């Protein structure tokens, strides 16, 4: 939940029917004793309930997490209605940079987490990995070994590290990207083959021999599909990482502290993880740059998204002489 409650604001959550999360949360909120009307849940698809909230003249603030396309529509609705305040946490095409000095075993673990977490259905999924030339072969071999160990299966099975993608629509979308990668000349060194049987399961797929103009490199897939490229110099790595319309997250792996400082500063991302990935803390702001969004969640910066500054000037005795 956003920090509306911290700011003592009633809030409305719009949720699509694909998930029971907010319905269950609403039950728990009622059970916890929240006063009626403080938290309200609207089960509806975006073009109906979401569009109504974004355009409503009595809604003062909209916080949205989702696609960049929908984020643009919310901005437009806010502008055409009451210029309501908005914060947007949108898509990403987040890169990992693995430098020669990195702990390769740990870097491979974090890169595997970046694409396998939640079966790749994560705004900060590390869906691009760029590896320095002199360690490329060794690292890719290590990464494939790590990702192979990830079990995609029934979410109620303790052996599973990831479940199916969320819907048939998403399943078809992910597979269209996998097929596009093959058609455009990328090499699938892991995965890329559909399972036989029931369930929208997509096994982690790793592509090498990629180019910057490929769809799998440029567009957010929201599935366990990883593109792996290579670089020679630090500046080339930064250029490749920043060659995207998105800017939500980025990871870099190096044991050179000076290099970590330089590269972290140069990466165009709202969050940069150094020698780790995808870990968040409640007191550290989170949000995107470029087309990954506007505003920040978490920490004290998040409260600014739900408040506005008011100045009150009070005269305690000063007399005004008139005329001027």
PDB file of N, CA, C and O in Angstrom, residues 164-194:
ATOM      1  N   UNK A 164       4.231 -20.317 -12.945  1.00  0.00           N
ATOM      2  CA  UNK A 164       3.881 -19.946 -14.316  1.00  0.00           C
ATOM      3  C   UNK A 164       3.762 -18.432 -14.449  1.00  0.00           C
ATOM      4  O   UNK A 164       3.684 -17.713 -13.461  1.00  0.00           O
ATOM      5  N   UNK A 165       3.742 -17.958 -15.693  1.00  0.00           N
ATOM      6  CA  UNK A 165       3.430 -16.552 -15.914  1.00  0.00           C
ATOM      7  C   UNK A 165       1.939 -16.352 -15.654  1.00  0.00           C
ATOM      8  O   UNK A 165       1.160 -17.308 -15.575  1.00  0.00           O
ATOM      9  N   UNK A 166       1.515 -15.100 -15.527  1.00  0.00           N
ATOM     10  CA  UNK A 166       0.247 -14.798 -14.889  1.00  0.00           C
ATOM     11  C   UNK A 166      -0.991 -15.158 -15.719  1.00  0.00           C
ATOM     12  O   UNK A 166      -2.060 -15.388 -15.160  1.00  0.00           O
ATOM     13  N   UNK A 167      -0.855 -15.231 -17.048  1.00  0.00           N
ATOM     14  CA  UNK A 167      -2.045 -15.444 -17.878  1.00  0.00           C
ATOM     15  C   UNK A 167      -1.661 -16.001 -19.245  1.00  0.00           C
ATOM     16  O   UNK A 167      -0.487 -15.985 -19.639  1.00  0.00           O
ATOM     17  N   UNK A 168      -2.665 -16.439 -19.981  1.00  0.00           N
ATOM     18  CA  UNK A 168      -2.454 -16.908 -21.359  1.00  0.00           C
ATOM     19  C   UNK A 168      -1.942 -15.774 -22.239  1.00  0.00           C
ATOM     20  O   UNK A 168      -1.069 -15.979 -23.091  1.00  0.00           O
ATOM     21  N   UNK A 169      -2.463 -14.571 -22.023  1.00  0.00           N
ATOM     22  CA  UNK A 169      -2.009 -13.414 -22.807  1.00  0.00           C
ATOM     23  C   UNK A 169      -0.522 -13.183 -22.584  1.00  0.00           C
ATOM     24  O   UNK A 169       0.251 -12.976 -23.542  1.00  0.00           O
ATOM     25  N   UNK A 170      -0.089 -13.218 -21.324  1.00  0.00           N
ATOM     26  CA  UNK A 170       1.317 -12.994 -21.028  1.00  0.00           C
ATOM     27  C   UNK A 170       2.182 -14.140 -21.551  1.00  0.00           C
ATOM     28  O   UNK A 170       3.290 -13.923 -22.044  1.00  0.00           O
ATOM     29  N   UNK A 171       1.695 -15.356 -21.441  1.00  0.00           N
ATOM     30  CA  UNK A 171       2.401 -16.525 -21.958  1.00  0.00           C
ATOM     31  C   UNK A 171       2.669 -16.367 -23.459  1.00  0.00           C
ATOM     32  O   UNK A 171       3.800 -16.567 -23.927  1.00  0.00           O
ATOM     33  N   UNK A 172       1.636 -15.997 -24.196  1.00  0.00           N
ATOM     34  CA  UNK A 172       1.794 -15.814 -25.646  1.00  0.00           C
ATOM     35  C   UNK A 172       2.747 -14.666 -25.967  1.00  0.00           C
ATOM     36  O   UNK A 172       3.529 -14.737 -26.920  1.00  0.00           O
ATOM     37  N   UNK A 173       2.690 -13.618 -25.168  1.00  0.00           N
ATOM     38  CA  UNK A 173       3.578 -12.472 -25.387  1.00  0.00           C
ATOM     39  C   UNK A 173       5.035 -12.868 -25.187  1.00  0.00           C
ATOM     40  O   UNK A 173       5.908 -12.532 -26.001  1.00  0.00           O
ATOM     41  N   UNK A 174       5.312 -13.577 -24.106  1.00  0.00           N
ATOM     42  CA  UNK A 174       6.688 -13.998 -23.829  1.00  0.00           C
ATOM     43  C   UNK A 174       7.212 -14.883 -24.954  1.00  0.00           C
ATOM     44  O   UNK A 174       8.345 -14.710 -25.428  1.00  0.00           O
ATOM     45  N   UNK A 175       6.376 -15.828 -25.402  1.00  0.00           N
ATOM     46  CA  UNK A 175       6.826 -16.715 -26.465  1.00  0.00           C
ATOM     47  C   UNK A 175       7.000 -15.990 -27.794  1.00  0.00           C
ATOM     48  O   UNK A 175       7.856 -16.359 -28.607  1.00  0.00           O
ATOM     49  N   UNK A 176       6.239 -14.940 -28.017  1.00  0.00           N
ATOM     50  CA  UNK A 176       6.443 -14.157 -29.251  1.00  0.00           C
ATOM     51  C   UNK A 176       7.809 -13.490 -29.237  1.00  0.00           C
ATOM     52  O   UNK A 176       8.473 -13.381 -30.285  1.00  0.00           O
ATOM     53  N   UNK A 177       8.264 -13.075 -28.061  1.00  0.00           N
ATOM     54  CA  UNK A 177       9.601 -12.479 -27.962  1.00  0.00           C
ATOM     55  C   UNK A 177      10.689 -13.530 -28.149  1.00  0.00           C
ATOM     56  O   UNK A 177      11.726 -13.264 -28.786  1.00  0.00           O
ATOM     57  N   UNK A 178      10.485 -14.715 -27.589  1.00  0.00           N
ATOM     58  CA  UNK A 178      11.468 -15.782 -27.757  1.00  0.00           C
ATOM     59  C   UNK A 178      11.619 -16.131 -29.238  1.00  0.00           C
ATOM     60  O   UNK A 178      12.738 -16.272 -29.763  1.00  0.00           O
ATOM     61  N   UNK A 179      10.495 -16.247 -29.931  1.00  0.00           N
ATOM     62  CA  UNK A 179      10.552 -16.549 -31.361  1.00  0.00           C
ATOM     63  C   UNK A 179      11.184 -15.402 -32.143  1.00  0.00           C
ATOM     64  O   UNK A 179      11.933 -15.620 -33.103  1.00  0.00           O
ATOM     65  N   UNK A 180      10.907 -14.173 -31.722  1.00  0.00           N
ATOM     66  CA  UNK A 180      11.507 -13.011 -32.375  1.00  0.00           C
ATOM     67  C   UNK A 180      13.021 -13.026 -32.228  1.00  0.00           C
ATOM     68  O   UNK A 180      13.759 -12.726 -33.176  1.00  0.00           O
ATOM     69  N   UNK A 181      13.503 -13.388 -31.018  1.00  0.00           N
ATOM     70  CA  UNK A 181      14.941 -13.467 -30.801  1.00  0.00           C
ATOM     71  C   UNK A 181      15.599 -14.458 -31.746  1.00  0.00           C
ATOM     72  O   UNK A 181      16.659 -14.186 -32.337  1.00  0.00           O
ATOM     73  N   UNK A 182      14.973 -15.604 -31.919  1.00  0.00           N
ATOM     74  CA  UNK A 182      15.517 -16.615 -32.833  1.00  0.00           C
ATOM     75  C   UNK A 182      15.529 -16.102 -34.270  1.00  0.00           C
ATOM     76  O   UNK A 182      16.517 -16.254 -35.003  1.00  0.00           O
ATOM     77  N   UNK A 183      14.419 -15.485 -34.685  1.00  0.00           N
ATOM     78  CA  UNK A 183      14.296 -15.008 -36.062  1.00  0.00           C
ATOM     79  C   UNK A 183      15.281 -13.891 -36.373  1.00  0.00           C
ATOM     80  O   UNK A 183      15.755 -13.765 -37.508  1.00  0.00           O
ATOM     81  N   UNK A 184      15.611 -13.089 -35.368  1.00  0.00           N
ATOM     82  CA  UNK A 184      16.529 -11.965 -35.588  1.00  0.00           C
ATOM     83  C   UNK A 184      17.997 -12.369 -35.444  1.00  0.00           C
ATOM     84  O   UNK A 184      18.879 -11.524 -35.572  1.00  0.00           O
ATOM     85  N   UNK A 185      18.245 -13.655 -35.171  1.00  0.00           N
ATOM     86  CA  UNK A 185      19.617 -14.135 -35.195  1.00  0.00           C
ATOM     87  C   UNK A 185      20.287 -14.348 -33.860  1.00  0.00           C
ATOM     88  O   UNK A 185      21.471 -14.717 -33.808  1.00  0.00           O
ATOM     89  N   UNK A 186      19.581 -14.134 -32.756  1.00  0.00           N
ATOM     90  CA  UNK A 186      20.164 -14.416 -31.448  1.00  0.00           C
ATOM     91  C   UNK A 186      20.233 -15.926 -31.239  1.00  0.00           C
ATOM     92  O   UNK A 186      19.454 -16.689 -31.818  1.00  0.00           O
ATOM     93  N   UNK A 187      21.147 -16.358 -30.387  1.00  0.00           N
ATOM     94  CA  UNK A 187      21.355 -17.793 -30.146  1.00  0.00           C
ATOM     95  C   UNK A 187      20.824 -18.158 -28.773  1.00  0.00           C
ATOM     96  O   UNK A 187      21.284 -17.626 -27.756  1.00  0.00           O
ATOM     97  N   UNK A 188      19.853 -19.061 -28.730  1.00  0.00           N
ATOM     98  CA  UNK A 188      19.306 -19.520 -27.455  1.00  0.00           C
ATOM     99  C   UNK A 188      20.203 -20.628 -26.918  1.00  0.00           C
ATOM    100  O   UNK A 188      20.191 -21.756 -27.420  1.00  0.00           O
ATOM    101  N   UNK A 189      20.991 -20.310 -25.876  1.00  0.00           N
ATOM    102  CA  UNK A 189      21.901 -21.301 -25.308  1.00  0.00           C
ATOM    103  C   UNK A 189      21.265 -22.038 -24.132  1.00  0.00           C
ATOM    104  O   UNK A 189      21.830 -22.996 -23.614  1.00  0.00           O
ATOM    105  N   UNK A 190      20.091 -21.574 -23.730  1.00  0.00           N
ATOM    106  CA  UNK A 190      19.334 -22.256 -22.683  1.00  0.00           C
ATOM    107  C   UNK A 190      17.857 -21.976 -22.904  1.00  0.00           C
ATOM    108  O   UNK A 190      17.472 -20.844 -23.200  1.00  0.00           O
ATOM    109  N   UNK A 191      17.010 -22.983 -22.741  1.00  0.00           N
ATOM    110  CA  UNK A 191      15.570 -22.785 -22.877  1.00  0.00           C
ATOM    111  C   UNK A 191      15.164 -22.566 -24.325  1.00  0.00           C
ATOM    112  O   UNK A 191      15.783 -23.063 -25.262  1.00  0.00           O
ATOM    113  N   UNK A 192      14.078 -21.815 -24.490  1.00  0.00           N
ATOM    114  CA  UNK A 192      13.598 -21.536 -25.838  1.00  0.00           C
ATOM    115  C   UNK A 192      12.764 -22.637 -26.444  1.00  0.00           C
ATOM    116  O   UNK A 192      12.452 -22.610 -27.641  1.00  0.00           O
ATOM    117  N   UNK A 193      12.387 -23.633 -25.628  1.00  0.00           N
ATOM    118  CA  UNK A 193      11.563 -24.746 -26.109  1.00  0.00           C
ATOM    119  C   UNK A 193      10.319 -24.843 -25.227  1.00  0.00           C
ATOM    120  O   UNK A 193      10.426 -24.857 -23.993  1.00  0.00           O
ATOM    121  N   UNK A 194       9.157 -24.902 -25.851  1.00  0.00           N
ATOM    122  CA  UNK A 194       7.914 -24.974 -25.088  1.00  0.00           C
ATOM    123  C   UNK A 194       7.763 -26.323 -24.385  1.00  0.00           C
ATOM    124  O   UNK A 194       8.123 -27.362 -24.922  1.00  0.00           O
TER     125      UNK A 194
END
